[in-house]
Amino acid sequence: MLTTFQQHIVQEFARRPESPMELQWLMSAVILASKLIQAQVRRAGLGNILGSFDEINSHGEVQQKLDVYANETLIKCFSLRQSVGVIASEENEHPIVVHKDSPEAQYAIVFDPLDGSSNIDVAVTIGTTFSILHRPERTDSDHPLDWILQGGRRQVAAGYVLYGSSTVLVYSVGNGVHGFTLDPSVGSYVLSHENIVMPEQGHYYSFNEAYNDKFPRRYVEYVDGIKKGALGKFYSSRFIGSMVADFHRTLLRGGIFIYPETPNYPNGRLRLLYEANPIAFIAEQAGGQASDGTQPILDVRPLEIHQRTPLVVGGKREMDYFREFMLKN
Ligand code: AHG
Ligand code: MN
Ligand code: MN
């Protein structure tokens, strides 16, 4: 018998009475929004949804029409839930206040509505990453940013949806990682990857080697070491340019994904709150590790909503060697 996402989450939460009903209800917002987004992604190129929107987002990047559609869809679906106090998105400069002052508001939601925008128009895998945080302790300031600027260990749930050769939802509420594949014939997410454990060692590294002369030497030397057999295996390279897709492969097949700082992005290119944090939460829950080059991503203290970070995420063997290598170099 097939297990749908809905059934799985009911069972999961029954086992963990400390996880309240509202969290289930929030996960159902992810389901609804991702089904709407994937329907547009699947039709991209047919309707008028390809291409740019002639608007610049908060990072000075050109927004694609699908970025805008995905963002609006997620905001709408989450705003319907009374338990959502504040939302932050890659596409909005400031936090969006939803039901913050309601006594029912318990959660902050943070997301990258579409990751891998440069791949939209060429029909390559893209995704959505999300992170759910418990509201902060009540303070005098009670500013919307207080809800958002919380360390990754405060995440109560996180995950992503991949729009690839199939649509896959991967999530964790802090009790392992589970993956569901959308069965388009019935429109339901069906459990396809129960209790995902990242292989201790893989044989792929994922690193944009075009930037070799821009990345710090030690990262390039680390990758060279792996290529030369430092981990006792032959490694091959894969780089899609959608972090979420590169991570998904790393989660299932093992290996390492690396995006360090560059002169153009001195703090790294990826965003801490809605890209690195959910990925790090999933990685740790699956037995892997994620680092900003010096400390675990989940320990980084966020100071800004759109803060960037270097990201290195992978299996135990590659990450142990990474830490050892960084200490020596
Ligand atoms: P986004 O589309 O949300 O702006 O994110 C794109 C990110 C990430 O997905 C990917 O790993 C990285 O940009 C690729 O950057 P480069 O093209 O510089 O390698
Ligand atoms: Mn992104
Ligand atoms: Mn994005």
Coordinates of C-alpha atoms and ligand atoms in Angstrom, one line a residue:
M1 CA 0.0 0.0 0.0
L2 CA 1.3 3.4 -0.9
T3 CA 2.0 6.0 1.8
T4 CA 1.0 9.5 0.9
F5 CA 2.7 12.5 2.5
Q6 CA -0.4 13.3 4.4
Q7 CA -0.5 9.8 6.0
H8 CA 3.2 9.8 6.7
I9 CA 3.1 13.2 8.5
V10 CA 0.1 12.2 10.6
Q11 CA 1.9 9.0 11.7
E12 CA 5.2 10.9 12.3
F13 CA 3.4 13.5 14.4
A14 CA 1.5 10.9 16.4
R15 CA 4.8 9.4 17.4
R16 CA 6.1 12.9 18.5
P17 CA 3.4 14.5 20.5
E18 CA 5.6 17.6 21.0
S19 CA 5.1 18.4 17.3
P20 CA 1.8 20.3 17.2
M21 CA -1.0 20.1 14.6
E22 CA -0.1 23.5 13.3
L23 CA 3.2 22.2 11.9
Q24 CA 1.2 19.6 9.9
W25 CA -0.9 22.3 8.6
L26 CA 2.2 24.3 7.6
M27 CA 3.5 21.3 5.7
S28 CA 0.2 21.1 3.8
A29 CA 0.9 24.7 2.7
V30 CA 4.2 23.4 1.2
I31 CA 2.4 20.6 -0.5
L32 CA -0.2 22.9 -2.0
A33 CA 2.2 25.6 -3.1
S34 CA 4.7 23.1 -4.6
K35 CA 1.9 21.4 -6.6
L36 CA 0.9 24.8 -8.0
I37 CA 4.5 25.8 -8.8
Q38 CA 5.4 22.4 -10.4
A39 CA 2.3 22.7 -12.7
Q40 CA 3.7 26.0 -14.0
V41 CA 7.3 24.6 -14.2
R42 CA 6.0 21.6 -16.3
R43 CA 4.3 24.0 -18.7
A44 CA 7.3 26.5 -18.9
G45 CA 7.9 27.2 -22.5
L46 CA 4.3 26.7 -23.5
G47 CA 2.5 29.5 -21.8
N48 CA 3.9 32.9 -21.3
I49 CA 5.9 32.0 -18.1
L50 CA 9.4 31.7 -19.5
G51 CA 11.9 34.6 -19.4
S52 CA 12.5 37.6 -17.2
F53 CA 9.9 39.8 -15.5
D54 CA 11.8 43.1 -16.1
E55 CA 12.1 43.6 -12.3
I56 CA 15.2 43.4 -10.1
N57 CA 15.0 41.6 -6.8
S58 CA 16.5 42.6 -3.5
H59 CA 19.9 41.3 -4.6
G60 CA 20.0 43.3 -7.8
E61 CA 19.3 40.1 -9.8
V62 CA 16.8 40.0 -12.7
Q63 CA 13.7 38.1 -11.6
Q64 CA 12.3 35.4 -13.8
K65 CA 8.6 35.1 -14.2
L66 CA 8.6 31.8 -12.5
D67 CA 10.5 33.3 -9.5
V68 CA 7.7 35.8 -9.1
Y69 CA 4.9 33.2 -9.6
A70 CA 6.6 30.8 -7.1
N71 CA 7.1 33.6 -4.5
E72 CA 3.5 34.8 -4.7
T73 CA 2.2 31.3 -4.5
L74 CA 4.2 30.4 -1.4
I75 CA 3.3 33.7 0.3
K76 CA -0.4 33.1 -0.4
C77 CA -0.5 29.5 0.8
F78 CA 1.4 30.3 4.0
S79 CA -0.5 33.5 4.7
L80 CA -3.7 31.5 5.0
R81 CA -2.3 29.8 8.1
Q82 CA -3.0 31.7 11.3
S83 CA 0.1 30.1 12.9
V84 CA 2.4 32.0 10.6
G85 CA 3.7 35.2 12.1
V86 CA 6.3 36.4 9.7
I87 CA 7.6 35.3 6.3
A88 CA 10.9 36.0 4.6
S89 CA 11.7 35.3 1.0
E90 CA 14.7 35.7 -1.2
E91 CA 12.5 37.8 -3.5
N92 CA 11.4 40.3 -0.8
E93 CA 13.8 42.8 0.7
H94 CA 12.1 43.0 4.0
P95 CA 10.2 40.4 6.1
I96 CA 6.5 40.1 5.4
V97 CA 4.4 40.5 8.5
V98 CA 1.5 38.0 8.4
H99 CA -0.3 37.3 11.7
K100 CA 2.6 38.3 14.0
D101 CA 0.4 39.9 16.6
S102 CA -2.2 37.2 16.8
P103 CA -1.9 34.9 19.8
E104 CA -2.0 31.9 17.4
A105 CA 1.1 33.0 15.5
Q106 CA 3.8 30.5 16.4
Y107 CA 6.1 30.2 13.4
A108 CA 8.3 32.1 11.0
I109 CA 8.7 30.8 7.4
V110 CA 11.7 31.5 5.3
F111 CA 12.1 30.3 1.7
D112 CA 13.9 30.6 -1.7
P113 CA 10.9 30.2 -3.9
L114 CA 12.9 29.1 -6.9
D115 CA 16.5 28.0 -6.7
G116 CA 18.5 27.7 -9.9
S117 CA 16.8 30.5 -11.8
S118 CA 19.4 30.4 -14.5
N119 CA 18.2 26.9 -15.4
I120 CA 14.5 27.7 -15.9
D121 CA 14.7 28.6 -19.5
V122 CA 16.8 25.6 -20.4
A123 CA 14.5 23.0 -18.8
V124 CA 17.1 21.9 -16.2
T125 CA 16.2 21.0 -12.6
I126 CA 15.2 23.8 -10.2
G127 CA 13.7 23.7 -6.8
T128 CA 12.2 25.5 -3.7
T129 CA 13.9 25.5 -0.3
F130 CA 12.1 26.2 2.9
S131 CA 12.8 26.5 6.6
I132 CA 10.3 26.8 9.5
L133 CA 11.4 28.4 12.7
H134 CA 9.6 28.6 16.0
R135 CA 8.7 32.2 17.1
P136 CA 11.4 33.8 19.2
E137 CA 11.0 34.3 22.9
R138 CA 8.9 37.3 23.5
T139 CA 11.2 40.4 23.8
D140 CA 10.6 44.0 24.2
S141 CA 11.5 44.9 20.7
D142 CA 9.3 42.2 19.0
H143 CA 10.5 43.3 15.6
P144 CA 9.6 41.1 12.6
L145 CA 13.4 40.6 12.0
D146 CA 13.6 38.9 15.5
W147 CA 11.4 36.2 14.1
I148 CA 13.7 35.7 11.1
L149 CA 17.3 36.2 12.4
Q150 CA 17.5 32.9 14.3
G151 CA 20.3 30.3 14.1
G152 CA 19.7 27.1 12.0
R153 CA 19.4 25.0 15.2
R154 CA 16.1 26.8 15.8
Q155 CA 14.6 25.2 12.7
V156 CA 11.7 23.0 13.6
A157 CA 11.2 21.7 10.0
A158 CA 13.0 22.3 6.8
G159 CA 13.3 20.8 3.3
Y160 CA 13.0 21.4 -0.4
V161 CA 11.0 20.5 -3.4
L162 CA 12.8 19.6 -6.7
Y163 CA 11.2 20.1 -10.1
G164 CA 13.3 17.6 -12.0
S165 CA 12.7 14.5 -14.0
S166 CA 10.1 14.0 -11.3
T167 CA 8.8 16.3 -8.6
V168 CA 10.3 15.3 -5.2
L169 CA 9.7 16.7 -1.8
V170 CA 12.3 16.1 0.9
Y171 CA 11.6 17.2 4.5
S172 CA 12.6 16.7 8.1
V173 CA 11.0 17.7 11.3
G174 CA 14.1 16.7 13.2
N175 CA 13.4 13.0 13.2
G176 CA 15.2 11.7 10.0
V177 CA 14.8 12.7 6.4
H178 CA 12.0 11.4 4.1
G179 CA 11.4 11.9 0.4
F180 CA 8.2 11.8 -1.5
T181 CA 7.7 11.7 -5.3
L182 CA 4.6 13.4 -6.8
D183 CA 2.5 10.8 -8.7
P184 CA 1.2 13.1 -11.4
S185 CA -1.6 10.6 -12.3
V186 CA -3.2 11.0 -8.9
G187 CA -1.7 14.3 -7.8
S188 CA -0.4 13.0 -4.5
Y189 CA 3.1 12.9 -3.0
V190 CA 3.9 9.2 -2.3
L191 CA 6.7 8.0 0.0
S192 CA 9.6 7.0 -2.2
H193 CA 12.6 7.5 0.0
E194 CA 12.1 6.6 3.7
N195 CA 14.7 7.5 6.3
I196 CA 17.3 8.8 3.9
V197 CA 20.9 8.3 5.1
M198 CA 23.7 10.0 3.2
P199 CA 26.4 7.6 2.1
E200 CA 29.5 7.9 4.3
Q201 CA 31.5 8.4 1.2
G202 CA 30.5 9.0 -2.4
H203 CA 32.4 9.6 -5.6
Y204 CA 31.1 12.9 -6.9
Y205 CA 32.4 16.4 -6.1
S206 CA 30.3 19.4 -7.1
F207 CA 32.3 22.6 -7.5
N208 CA 32.1 25.3 -10.2
E209 CA 35.7 24.8 -11.5
A210 CA 35.4 27.8 -13.9
Y211 CA 36.1 29.9 -10.8
N212 CA 39.3 28.0 -9.8
D213 CA 41.4 31.2 -10.0
K214 CA 38.8 33.1 -7.9
F215 CA 38.1 30.6 -5.1
P216 CA 40.5 30.6 -2.2
R217 CA 43.5 28.3 -2.9
R218 CA 42.8 25.9 -0.1
Y219 CA 39.4 24.9 -1.6
V220 CA 41.0 24.3 -5.0
E221 CA 43.8 22.3 -3.4
Y222 CA 41.2 20.3 -1.4
V223 CA 39.4 19.3 -4.6
D224 CA 42.8 18.5 -6.3
G225 CA 43.6 16.3 -3.4
I226 CA 40.3 14.4 -3.8
K227 CA 41.0 14.1 -7.6
K228 CA 44.4 12.7 -6.9
G229 CA 43.0 9.9 -4.6
A230 CA 43.4 11.4 -1.1
L231 CA 40.2 9.6 -0.1
G232 CA 41.2 6.3 -1.9
K233 CA 38.5 6.5 -4.6
F234 CA 38.2 7.8 -8.1
Y235 CA 35.9 10.9 -8.0
S236 CA 33.9 12.3 -10.9
S237 CA 32.5 15.9 -11.2
R238 CA 28.8 17.1 -11.4
F239 CA 27.7 20.7 -11.2
I240 CA 24.2 21.6 -12.2
G241 CA 24.1 25.2 -11.0
S242 CA 20.9 24.7 -9.0
M243 CA 22.2 24.2 -5.4
V244 CA 19.1 22.2 -4.5
A245 CA 19.6 19.8 -7.3
D246 CA 23.3 19.4 -6.7
F247 CA 22.5 18.8 -3.0
H248 CA 19.8 16.2 -3.7
R249 CA 22.3 14.2 -5.7
T250 CA 24.8 14.6 -2.9
L251 CA 22.2 13.4 -0.4
L252 CA 21.3 10.3 -2.3
R253 CA 24.7 9.4 -3.9
G254 CA 27.1 10.9 -1.5
G255 CA 30.1 13.2 -2.2
I256 CA 30.5 16.9 -1.6
F257 CA 29.1 20.2 -2.8
I258 CA 31.3 23.3 -2.4
Y259 CA 30.5 26.9 -3.0
P260 CA 33.2 29.1 -1.4
E261 CA 33.7 32.9 -1.3
T262 CA 34.9 34.7 -4.4
P263 CA 36.1 38.3 -5.0
N264 CA 32.6 39.1 -6.4
Y265 CA 30.9 37.4 -3.4
P266 CA 33.4 37.8 -0.5
N267 CA 30.9 36.1 1.9
G268 CA 30.0 33.4 -0.5
R269 CA 27.1 33.4 -3.0
L270 CA 24.5 31.3 -1.3
R271 CA 22.1 32.7 1.3
L272 CA 22.3 31.5 4.9
L273 CA 18.7 31.6 6.0
Y274 CA 16.8 30.1 3.1
E275 CA 19.4 28.2 1.2
A276 CA 22.2 27.0 3.4
N277 CA 20.2 26.5 6.7
P278 CA 17.5 24.1 5.3
I279 CA 20.1 22.2 3.3
A280 CA 22.3 21.9 6.4
F281 CA 19.4 20.8 8.6
I282 CA 18.6 18.0 6.1
A283 CA 22.2 17.0 5.7
E284 CA 22.8 16.7 9.5
Q285 CA 19.5 14.8 9.9
A286 CA 20.7 12.3 7.2
G287 CA 24.1 11.8 8.8
G288 CA 26.0 14.3 6.7
Q289 CA 27.6 17.6 7.6
A290 CA 27.5 21.2 6.4
S291 CA 30.1 24.0 7.1
D292 CA 30.8 27.6 6.2
G293 CA 34.5 26.8 6.0
T294 CA 35.1 27.3 9.7
Q295 CA 32.0 26.2 11.6
P296 CA 28.8 24.2 11.1
I297 CA 26.3 26.2 9.1
L298 CA 23.7 25.5 11.8
D299 CA 25.8 27.4 14.4
V300 CA 26.2 30.6 12.3
R301 CA 24.5 33.5 13.9
P302 CA 22.5 35.4 11.3
L303 CA 22.8 39.2 11.3
E304 CA 21.0 40.0 8.1
I305 CA 18.0 38.6 6.4
H306 CA 19.8 38.1 3.0
Q307 CA 23.1 37.2 4.6
R308 CA 25.4 35.1 2.3
T309 CA 27.7 32.3 3.3
P310 CA 30.2 29.9 1.8
L311 CA 28.7 26.4 1.8
V312 CA 30.4 23.0 2.0
V313 CA 28.1 20.1 2.4
G314 CA 28.6 16.4 2.1
G315 CA 29.1 13.0 3.5
K316 CA 31.1 12.2 6.7
R317 CA 34.3 11.0 4.9
E318 CA 34.5 14.0 2.6
M319 CA 33.6 16.5 5.4
D320 CA 36.1 15.0 7.9
Y321 CA 38.8 15.3 5.3
F322 CA 37.6 18.9 4.5
R323 CA 38.0 19.9 8.2
E324 CA 41.3 18.2 8.5
F325 CA 42.6 19.9 5.3
M326 CA 41.3 23.4 6.4
L327 CA 43.1 23.1 9.7
K328 CA 46.4 22.3 8.0
N329 CA 46.1 24.9 5.2
Ligands
AHG1 P1 19.0 31.5 -7.2 O1 18.5 31.0 -8.5 O2 18.0 31.3 -6.1 O3 19.5 32.9 -7.3 O4 20.3 30.6 -6.8 C1 21.3 30.3 -7.7 C2 22.5 29.8 -6.9 C3 22.5 28.3 -6.6 O5 21.4 27.6 -6.9 C4 23.7 27.8 -7.4 O6 24.4 26.8 -6.8 C5 24.5 29.0 -7.7 O7 23.6 30.1 -7.7 C6 25.2 28.9 -9.1 O8 26.0 30.0 -9.2 P2 27.1 30.1 -10.3 O9 26.4 30.1 -11.6 O10 27.8 31.3 -10.0 O11 27.9 28.8 -10.2
MN2 MN 18.7 30.1 -4.7
MN3 MN 15.9 31.9 -6.0

